[in-house]
Amino acid sequence: MLSKNGANGGNGYLKPRVLVPEKLSPDGLVLLRKSLEVDEKKGLSAEDILALIPDYDALIVRSETKVTASLLQAGKKLKVVARAGVGVDNVDVEAATKLGIIVVNSPSGNIGAAAEHTIALLLAVARNIADACSSLKDGKWERSRLVGVEVKGKTLGIIGLGKVGITVARFAKGLGMTVEALDPYCSPAIAQSANVNLVSSLSELLSISDFLTIHTPLIASTKGMIGEKELLAMKKGARILNVARGGMIDEAALLEALNSGHIAGAGMDVFTSEPPQPGSSAANLIAHPQVVATPHLGASTVEAQENVSIDVCEQVLSILHGDLPRSAVNAPLILPEEYKTLQPFVRLVEKMGSLYTQHYATPRFAQTTATGQSDTRTTFDLIYEGSLATLTNTKPLFAALIKGLTTPISSGMNVNIVNAELIARDRGLVINEQHSRSPSDHPYSSLVTLRARPSASSRASSRRRPAAPASTDNNNNDATVAGRDPLLPREQTISGYVSASQIYISRLDRFATAFVPEGNLLICHNYDSPGKIGAVGGILGKEGVNINYMSVAPVSQVGEGGAESGTAGSNEALMILGVDREVGKAVVGKLVAEEGILEVSALAL
């Protein structure tokens, strides 16, 4: 029972009140109790919490409590909901945003724990620790059967060089390993600081890795990214680890690779469904003698739980004292007086950033390569034209771009107006905002253009390539196409506008278009010849994928600044298709195999 200290807004309490309905490390709660009333009430039902919440200023939960829209609406005094962990799936963030309730989490409290668990699994798999322990407890002494391998001098391949990935890399370097990584959005300088070599394609990483570990979020482009084909592309005797998210490795394919002996071992902490169902591929994988499996323990350390508790409690304290949090999931990107003008453009710029990362920075399927190539760029021009160019405060648009660029490739990262510049600096991103007040030929009242500058490496690579003659042959599968110099880095430009509060993309590369960047999309780069639309539609139909809408984008005859582009005779086009579900790698592969289809990318916006 909380003691009453005097009147406060009619509820009889002087200090702001915090409800904690789940077990939380006491380290953080000690901080709160210095100036707040903290009420720990474990074992409450949803109805109990609903009845209590009107008297509280803050709510701190873990994963068990469901913070629904009705609960948030009942919290008339509620200013902040804190999730002691990374994911906020149990919090209705949209409802909280509408009600002006800040939602915070702790995206970095478990970085060390997850990285250490990865190394623990790596060593356990290399030295057959689990099998040896079980054998010895059964009374056996099987030294000759349980000979392992050393990790010193071996190559560790890392997919995703974020905070966990870079920490794993540093630990691995301490073990004497060579570290190679694939991260289309990691700054080369950051990788170099950890003595990590960045590779340009997944196929290259698979072919050189003795151990492979994944540290990316589960999104459309990473779901099932390691399947039968990728496993066969790895060295015979290689080992694979996953302490990130279930679903990125095809569990049935991994089981087959282990049974055949092509993959020597696996360390698994996460699975497609948790807990795995009896008889499922995940359950069979766990039972395999060459697999070291743990029940999602990546963040389960005393220290991680303490870090998370302290982190969220400090943020709750800051918010209730009128300050800004450091890890707000939904901190307003727009000041109230600017909301009406900027709100649709914030949505537009965020979608443009996400579109860029998923379409350009993620390797696309192409006829010339099995896994595609990525051209990493970290310097961008964000150009405002028309009435938008007259605004002086564009920080919300800057923050929206950083959020769009990083969210598809970052797990647990929440970008807002407070932390956008810090995240950009940490990621090595440089954004040059430009206000163009010059008269323009475009018909929009405001136009936003995102242009990625070619990196030094891509320019150097282009200069080294021998010249190749242009071709107009519709059956030519080479990257050389009419109207474009193959020695120049590929243009990466996206333009968009707002009409009646609806956002549209008006340009991709050299292609003029008009589509709404929402939902599941397919972007097909193809030769502009008869039959292509029918062929794509036929393949998708056979695979049970419904097309909601389609837009055909020809090469624009007007380039930047209204100048003639010089590509009016090009025989290329883009097909942008809105579909009713995520399109998997197998379907994308069939599309690319179709004659005249050059590249295909699948996006989730």
CSV table of C-alpha atoms in Angstrom, one decimal, residues 59 72 169 185 198 248 251 293 304 346 354 467 486 492 537 555-556 571 590 603 605:
chain,number,residue,atom,x,y,z
A,59,LEU,CA,3.7,2.0,-16.6
A,72,LEU,CA,-4.0,3.3,-22.7
A,169,ALA,CA,33.5,-9.3,-34.4
A,185,TYR,CA,24.7,-0.1,-44.8
A,198,LEU,CA,33.4,-5.8,-45.7
A,248,MET,CA,16.1,-16.4,-41.2
A,251,GLU,CA,15.4,-25.1,-40.6
A,293,ALA,CA,20.6,-25.5,-28.9
A,304,ALA,CA,21.5,-7.6,-19.1
A,346,VAL,CA,7.5,13.1,-42.9
A,354,SER,CA,13.0,2.6,-46.5
A,467,ALA,CA,34.6,-0.9,-71.6
A,486,PRO,CA,28.2,0.7,-68.1
A,492,GLN,CA,20.4,6.0,-57.2
A,537,GLY,CA,1.4,-11.8,-63.9
A,555,VAL,CA,12.6,5.9,-68.9
A,556,SER,CA,12.1,9.6,-68.3
A,571,ASN,CA,14.3,-0.1,-74.3
A,590,LYS,CA,11.3,-17.6,-61.1
A,603,LEU,CA,10.0,-4.8,-50.6
A,605,LEU,CA,6.9,-0.8,-46.8
